[in-house]
CSV table of C-alpha atoms in Angstrom, one decimal:
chain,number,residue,atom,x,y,z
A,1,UNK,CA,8.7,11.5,55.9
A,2,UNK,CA,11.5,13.9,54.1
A,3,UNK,CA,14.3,14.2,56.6
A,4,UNK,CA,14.9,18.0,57.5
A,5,UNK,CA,17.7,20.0,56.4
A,6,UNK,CA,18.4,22.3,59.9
A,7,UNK,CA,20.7,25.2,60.8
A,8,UNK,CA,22.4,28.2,59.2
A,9,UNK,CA,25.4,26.2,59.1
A,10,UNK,CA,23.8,23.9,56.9
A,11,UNK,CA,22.4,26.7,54.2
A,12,UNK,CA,25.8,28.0,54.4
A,13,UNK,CA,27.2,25.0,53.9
A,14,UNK,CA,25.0,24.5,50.8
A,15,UNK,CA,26.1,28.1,49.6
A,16,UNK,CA,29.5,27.4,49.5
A,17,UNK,CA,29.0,24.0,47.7
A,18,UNK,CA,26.8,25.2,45.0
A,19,UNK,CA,28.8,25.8,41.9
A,20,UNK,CA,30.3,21.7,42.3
A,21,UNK,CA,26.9,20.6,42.9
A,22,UNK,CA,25.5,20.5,39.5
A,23,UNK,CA,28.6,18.2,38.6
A,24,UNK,CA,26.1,15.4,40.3
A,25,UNK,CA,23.8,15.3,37.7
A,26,UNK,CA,24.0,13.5,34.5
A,27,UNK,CA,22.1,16.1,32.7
A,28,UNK,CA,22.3,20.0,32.1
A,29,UNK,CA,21.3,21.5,35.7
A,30,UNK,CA,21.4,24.9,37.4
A,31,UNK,CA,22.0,24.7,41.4
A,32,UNK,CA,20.9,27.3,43.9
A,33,UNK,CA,20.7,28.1,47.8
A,34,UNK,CA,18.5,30.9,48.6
A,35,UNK,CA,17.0,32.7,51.7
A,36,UNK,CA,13.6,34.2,52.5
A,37,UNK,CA,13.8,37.0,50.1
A,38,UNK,CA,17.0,36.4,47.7
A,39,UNK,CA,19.6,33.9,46.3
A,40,UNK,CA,22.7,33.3,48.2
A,41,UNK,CA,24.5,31.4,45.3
A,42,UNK,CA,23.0,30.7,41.7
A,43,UNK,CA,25.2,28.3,39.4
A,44,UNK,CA,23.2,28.7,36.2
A,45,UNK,CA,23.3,25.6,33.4
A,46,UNK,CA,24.8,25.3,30.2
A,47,UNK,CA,21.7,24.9,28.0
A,48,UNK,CA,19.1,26.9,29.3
A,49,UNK,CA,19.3,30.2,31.1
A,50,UNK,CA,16.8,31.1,34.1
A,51,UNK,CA,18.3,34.4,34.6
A,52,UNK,CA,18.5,34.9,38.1
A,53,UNK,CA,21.8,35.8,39.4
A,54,UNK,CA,23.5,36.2,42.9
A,55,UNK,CA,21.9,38.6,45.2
A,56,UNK,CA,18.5,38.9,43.2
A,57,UNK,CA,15.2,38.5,45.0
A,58,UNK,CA,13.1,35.7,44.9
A,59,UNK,CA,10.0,35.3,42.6
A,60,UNK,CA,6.7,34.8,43.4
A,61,UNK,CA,5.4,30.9,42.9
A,62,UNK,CA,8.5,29.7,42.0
A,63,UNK,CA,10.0,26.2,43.6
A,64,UNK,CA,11.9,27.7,46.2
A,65,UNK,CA,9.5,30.4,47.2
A,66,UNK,CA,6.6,27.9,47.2
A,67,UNK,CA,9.2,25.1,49.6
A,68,UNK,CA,9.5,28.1,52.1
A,69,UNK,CA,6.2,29.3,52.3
A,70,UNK,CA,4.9,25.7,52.6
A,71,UNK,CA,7.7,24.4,54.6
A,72,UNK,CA,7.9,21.3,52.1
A,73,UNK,CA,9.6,19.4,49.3
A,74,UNK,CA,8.3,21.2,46.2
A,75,UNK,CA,8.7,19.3,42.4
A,76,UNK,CA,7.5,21.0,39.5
A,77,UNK,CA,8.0,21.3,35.3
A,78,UNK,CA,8.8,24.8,34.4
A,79,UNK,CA,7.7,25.1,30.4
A,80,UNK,CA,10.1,26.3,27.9
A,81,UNK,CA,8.3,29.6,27.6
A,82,UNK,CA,10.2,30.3,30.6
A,83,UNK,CA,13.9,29.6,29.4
A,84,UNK,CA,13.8,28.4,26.2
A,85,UNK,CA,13.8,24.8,27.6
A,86,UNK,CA,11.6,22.8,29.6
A,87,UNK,CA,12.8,21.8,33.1
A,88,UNK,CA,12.3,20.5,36.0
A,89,UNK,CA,12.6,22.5,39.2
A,90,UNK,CA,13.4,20.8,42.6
A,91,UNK,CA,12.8,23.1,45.9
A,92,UNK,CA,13.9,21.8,49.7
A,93,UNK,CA,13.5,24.2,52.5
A,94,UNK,CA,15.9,24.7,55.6
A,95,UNK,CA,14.7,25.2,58.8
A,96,UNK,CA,16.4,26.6,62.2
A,97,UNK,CA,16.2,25.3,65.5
A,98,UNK,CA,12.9,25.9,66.1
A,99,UNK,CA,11.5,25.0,62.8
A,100,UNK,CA,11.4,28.4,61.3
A,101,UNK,CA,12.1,28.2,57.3
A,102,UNK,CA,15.4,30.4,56.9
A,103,UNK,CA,15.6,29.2,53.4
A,104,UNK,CA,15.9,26.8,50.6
A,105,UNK,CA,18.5,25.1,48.4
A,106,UNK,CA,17.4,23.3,44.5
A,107,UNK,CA,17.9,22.1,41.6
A,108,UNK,CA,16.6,22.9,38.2
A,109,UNK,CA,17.0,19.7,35.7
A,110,UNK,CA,16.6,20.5,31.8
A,111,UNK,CA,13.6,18.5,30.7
A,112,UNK,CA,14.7,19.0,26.7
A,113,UNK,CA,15.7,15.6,25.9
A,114,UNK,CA,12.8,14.2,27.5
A,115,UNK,CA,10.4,16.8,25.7
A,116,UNK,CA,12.0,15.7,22.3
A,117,UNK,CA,11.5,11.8,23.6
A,118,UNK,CA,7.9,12.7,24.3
A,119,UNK,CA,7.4,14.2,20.9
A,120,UNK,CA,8.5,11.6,19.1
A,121,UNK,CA,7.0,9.2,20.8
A,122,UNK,CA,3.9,10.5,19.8
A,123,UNK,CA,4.8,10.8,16.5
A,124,UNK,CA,5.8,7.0,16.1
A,125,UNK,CA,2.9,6.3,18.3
A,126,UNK,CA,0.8,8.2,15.7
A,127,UNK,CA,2.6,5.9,12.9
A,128,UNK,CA,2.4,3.0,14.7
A,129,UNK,CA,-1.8,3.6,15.1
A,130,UNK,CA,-2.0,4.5,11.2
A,131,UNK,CA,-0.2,1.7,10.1
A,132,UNK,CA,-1.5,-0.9,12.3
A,133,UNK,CA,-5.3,0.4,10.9
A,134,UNK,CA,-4.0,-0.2,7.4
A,135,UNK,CA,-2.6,-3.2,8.3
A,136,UNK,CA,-5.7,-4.4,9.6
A,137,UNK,CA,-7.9,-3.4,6.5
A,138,UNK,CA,-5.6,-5.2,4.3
A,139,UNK,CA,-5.4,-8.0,6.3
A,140,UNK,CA,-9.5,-7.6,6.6
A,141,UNK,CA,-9.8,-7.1,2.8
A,142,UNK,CA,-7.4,-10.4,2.0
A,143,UNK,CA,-9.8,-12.4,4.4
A,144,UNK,CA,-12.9,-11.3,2.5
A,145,UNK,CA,-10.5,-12.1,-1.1
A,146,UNK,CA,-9.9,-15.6,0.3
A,147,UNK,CA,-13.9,-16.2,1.2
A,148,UNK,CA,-14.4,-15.0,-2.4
A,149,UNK,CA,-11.9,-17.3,-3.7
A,150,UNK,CA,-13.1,-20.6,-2.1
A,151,UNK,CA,-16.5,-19.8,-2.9
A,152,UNK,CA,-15.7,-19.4,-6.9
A,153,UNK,CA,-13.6,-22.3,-6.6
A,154,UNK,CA,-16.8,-24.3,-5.0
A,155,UNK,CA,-19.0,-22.3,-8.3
A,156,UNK,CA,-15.9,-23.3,-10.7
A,157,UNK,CA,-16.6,-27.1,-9.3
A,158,UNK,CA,-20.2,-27.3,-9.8
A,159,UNK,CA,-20.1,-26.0,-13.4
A,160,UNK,CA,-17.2,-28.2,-14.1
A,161,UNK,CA,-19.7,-31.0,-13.0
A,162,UNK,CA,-22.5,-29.9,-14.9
A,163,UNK,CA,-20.4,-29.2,-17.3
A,164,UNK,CA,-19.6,-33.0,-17.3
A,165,UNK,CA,-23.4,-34.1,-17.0
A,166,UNK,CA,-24.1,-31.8,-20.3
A,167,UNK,CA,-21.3,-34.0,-21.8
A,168,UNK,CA,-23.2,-37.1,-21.3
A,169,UNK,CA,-26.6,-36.0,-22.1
A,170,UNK,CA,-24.7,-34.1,-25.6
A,171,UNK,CA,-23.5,-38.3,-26.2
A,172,UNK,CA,-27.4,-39.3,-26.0
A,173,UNK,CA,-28.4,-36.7,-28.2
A,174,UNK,CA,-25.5,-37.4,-30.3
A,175,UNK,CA,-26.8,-41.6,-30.0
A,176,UNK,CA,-30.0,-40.6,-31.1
A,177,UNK,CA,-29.3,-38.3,-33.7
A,178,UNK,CA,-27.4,-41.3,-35.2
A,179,UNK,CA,-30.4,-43.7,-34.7
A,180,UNK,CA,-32.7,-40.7,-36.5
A,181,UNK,CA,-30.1,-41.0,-39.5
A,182,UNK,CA,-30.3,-44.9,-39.8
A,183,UNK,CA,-34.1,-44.9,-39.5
A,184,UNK,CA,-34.2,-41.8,-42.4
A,185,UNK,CA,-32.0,-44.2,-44.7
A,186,UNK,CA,-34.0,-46.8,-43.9
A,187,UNK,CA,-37.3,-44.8,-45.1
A,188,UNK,CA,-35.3,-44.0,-47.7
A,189,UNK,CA,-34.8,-47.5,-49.5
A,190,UNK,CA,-38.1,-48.8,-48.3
A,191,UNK,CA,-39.5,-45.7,-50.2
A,192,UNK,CA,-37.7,-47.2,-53.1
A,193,UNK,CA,-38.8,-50.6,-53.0
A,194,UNK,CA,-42.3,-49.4,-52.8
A,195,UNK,CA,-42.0,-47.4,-55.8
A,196,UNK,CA,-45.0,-45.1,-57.1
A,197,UNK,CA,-46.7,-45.7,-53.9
A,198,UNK,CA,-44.0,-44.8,-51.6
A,199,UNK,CA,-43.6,-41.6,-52.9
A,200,UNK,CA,-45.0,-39.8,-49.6
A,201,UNK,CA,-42.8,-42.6,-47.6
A,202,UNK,CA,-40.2,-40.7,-49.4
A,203,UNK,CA,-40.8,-37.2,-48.6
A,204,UNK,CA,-40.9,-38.2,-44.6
A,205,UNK,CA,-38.0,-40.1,-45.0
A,206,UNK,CA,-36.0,-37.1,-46.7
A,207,UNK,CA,-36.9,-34.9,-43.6
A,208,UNK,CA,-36.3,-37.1,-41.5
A,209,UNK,CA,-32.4,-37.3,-42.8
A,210,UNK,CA,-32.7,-33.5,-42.8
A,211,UNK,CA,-33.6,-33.4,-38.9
A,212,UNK,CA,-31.5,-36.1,-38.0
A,213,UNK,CA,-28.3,-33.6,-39.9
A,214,UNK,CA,-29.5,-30.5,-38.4
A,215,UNK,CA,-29.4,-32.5,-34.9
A,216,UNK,CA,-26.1,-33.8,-35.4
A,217,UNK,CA,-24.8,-30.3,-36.6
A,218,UNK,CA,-26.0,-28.7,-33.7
A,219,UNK,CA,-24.7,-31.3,-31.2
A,220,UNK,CA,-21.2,-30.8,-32.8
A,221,UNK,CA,-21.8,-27.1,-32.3
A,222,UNK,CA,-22.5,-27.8,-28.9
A,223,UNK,CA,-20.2,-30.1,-28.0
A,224,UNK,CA,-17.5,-27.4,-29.0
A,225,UNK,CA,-19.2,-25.2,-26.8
A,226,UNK,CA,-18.6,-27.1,-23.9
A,227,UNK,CA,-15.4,-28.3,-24.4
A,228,UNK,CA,-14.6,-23.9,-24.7
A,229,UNK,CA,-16.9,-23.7,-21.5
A,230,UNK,CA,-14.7,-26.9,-19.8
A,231,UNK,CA,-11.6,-25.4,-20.7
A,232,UNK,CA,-12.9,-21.6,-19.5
A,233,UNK,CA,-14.0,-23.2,-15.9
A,234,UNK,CA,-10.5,-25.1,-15.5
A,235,UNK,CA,-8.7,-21.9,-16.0
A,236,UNK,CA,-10.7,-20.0,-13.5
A,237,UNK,CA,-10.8,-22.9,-11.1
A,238,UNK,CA,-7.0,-22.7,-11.2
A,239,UNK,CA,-6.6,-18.9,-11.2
A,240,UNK,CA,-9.2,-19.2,-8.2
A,241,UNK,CA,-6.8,-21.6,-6.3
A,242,UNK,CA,-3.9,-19.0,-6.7
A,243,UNK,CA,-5.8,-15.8,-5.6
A,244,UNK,CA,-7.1,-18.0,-2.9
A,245,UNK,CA,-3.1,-18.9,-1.8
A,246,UNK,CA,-2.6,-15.8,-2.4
A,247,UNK,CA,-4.5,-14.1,0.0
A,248,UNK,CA,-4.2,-16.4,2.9
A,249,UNK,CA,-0.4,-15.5,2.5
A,250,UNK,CA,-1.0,-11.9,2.6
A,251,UNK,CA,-3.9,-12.3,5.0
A,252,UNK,CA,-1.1,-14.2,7.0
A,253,UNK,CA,1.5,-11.5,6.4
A,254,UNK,CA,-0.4,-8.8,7.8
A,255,UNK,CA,-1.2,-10.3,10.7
A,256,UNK,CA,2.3,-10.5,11.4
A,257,UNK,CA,3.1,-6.7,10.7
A,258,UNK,CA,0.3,-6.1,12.9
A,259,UNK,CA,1.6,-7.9,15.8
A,260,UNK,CA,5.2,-6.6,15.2
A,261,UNK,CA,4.0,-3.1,15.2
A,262,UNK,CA,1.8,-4.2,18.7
A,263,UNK,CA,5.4,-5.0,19.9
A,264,UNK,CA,7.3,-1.9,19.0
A,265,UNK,CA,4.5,0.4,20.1
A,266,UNK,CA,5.0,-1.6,23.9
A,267,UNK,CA,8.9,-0.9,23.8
A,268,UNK,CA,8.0,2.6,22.7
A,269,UNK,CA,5.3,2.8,25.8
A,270,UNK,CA,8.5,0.8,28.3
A,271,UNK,CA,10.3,3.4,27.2
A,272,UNK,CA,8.4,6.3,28.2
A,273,UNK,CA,8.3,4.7,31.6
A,274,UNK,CA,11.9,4.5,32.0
A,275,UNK,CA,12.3,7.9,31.0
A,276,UNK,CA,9.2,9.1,33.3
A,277,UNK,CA,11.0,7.2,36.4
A,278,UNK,CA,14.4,8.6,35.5
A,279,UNK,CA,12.8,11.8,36.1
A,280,UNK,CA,11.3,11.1,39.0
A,281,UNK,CA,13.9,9.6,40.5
A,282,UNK,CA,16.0,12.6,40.4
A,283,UNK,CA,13.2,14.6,41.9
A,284,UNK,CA,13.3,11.8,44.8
């Protein structure tokens, strides 16, 4: 319960005190003491003027109107369409021996340096949001790279295999177009021996030499094929392996931007409570 302020003495009192009070307060204030209908003493502050002055009447709905007409502590923000600056406005009434309201005394706080706090706020918050959803895309994106990367590097593996079992079936071709060769100059020198009646020996035996070069031709061919194809597949394989490394790091890197800027944006929000307490602390 707010403890009473009681007595014309007191509102006196106040009157007489008002132009030291605003000393108090560690930021821009103006100080007043009032009765029912005008101010007894306005000390206005340095950085925003209300415009009320000594001896002017009271205003409907203000702080000090609204703590006599409800006989209570009133606390409100004034915007800076009022003044120039925002502020906040701080109302106590004073009663008499019988608990009539004779008055009020106050306080008006200037609310800029919070207002400026607030705006920024949001606009690092705003930052902070943007950021932290690019950050999250990248660090999205490098994931996906990385599953890429390991699956080429599994593909680059597998043709490198069957790369290798090519290779061995390439030797057996290579075996038998040697074995076709033999068996062609075999052919050949029976077809001599046999003379006039190995004359159709001879013509299989001279395509047989011809397949068994066309063979071996195209198994060199394809042997350097595969060797190109080998070399090809060890170079992605590798070049795979880097991406791969590559993206984990970045993938690892974003996650840590992200969390940092998770951090800053909870100092930012700590802050904003300080500053909301410090107000309302001096509306206490």
């Amino acid at each position: 319960m707010m403890k009473k302020i009681i007595g014309q003495s007191a509102l006196d009192a106040f009157q007489e005190v008002v132009p030291f009070l605003k000393m108090l307060y560690p930021q821009d204030a103006a100080v007043f003491a009032c009765d029912r209908q005008k101010y007894l003493a306005f000390e206005e502050a340095e950085g925003f003027k209300i415009g009320i002055k000594e001896g002017n009447f009271l205003k409907e709905n203000t702080s000090e109107d609204q703590a006599i007409r409800k006989k209570e502590k009133i606390s409100v923000n004034v915007s800076k369409e009022v003044s120039g600056i925002p502020y906040h406005a701080i109302a106590i009434p004073v009663f008499d021996q019988s608990d009539n309201v004779i008055g009020a005394v106050g306080v008006c706080l200037s609310l800029e340096y919070h207002e400026s706090y607030q705006e920024i706020s949001g606009r690092f918050e705003k930052a902070f949001h943007e950021v932290g959803k690019g950050v999250k895309e990248i660090s999205a994106s490098a994931e996906h790279l990385a599953e890429i990367g390991e699956k080429l590097s599994w593909l680059s593996k597998n043709a490198a295999e069957a790369v290798q079992k090519t290779d061995e079936i390439m030797k057996i071709i290579g075996g038998i177009s040697n074995k076709t060769k033999m068996l062609g100059m075999n052919a050949s020198i029976e077809a001599a021996r046999a003379g006039q009646e190995g004359k159709g020996f001879a013509v299989v035996a001279q395509e047989i030499q011809k397949l068994s070069n066309s063979t071996q031709q195209a198994a060199s061919d394809v042997d350097g094929i595969i060797k190109d194809m080998a070399d090809t597949i060890e170079s992605v394989s590798r070049e795979t392996q880097e991406t791969s490394a590559i993206s984990e790091e970045q993938s690892a890197f974003a996650e840590e931007v992200s969390a940092t800027m998770d951090e800053l944006k909870d100092q930012l929000e700590s802050l904003g409570q300080l500053f909301e307490e410090l107000v309302a602390g001096t509306s206490r």
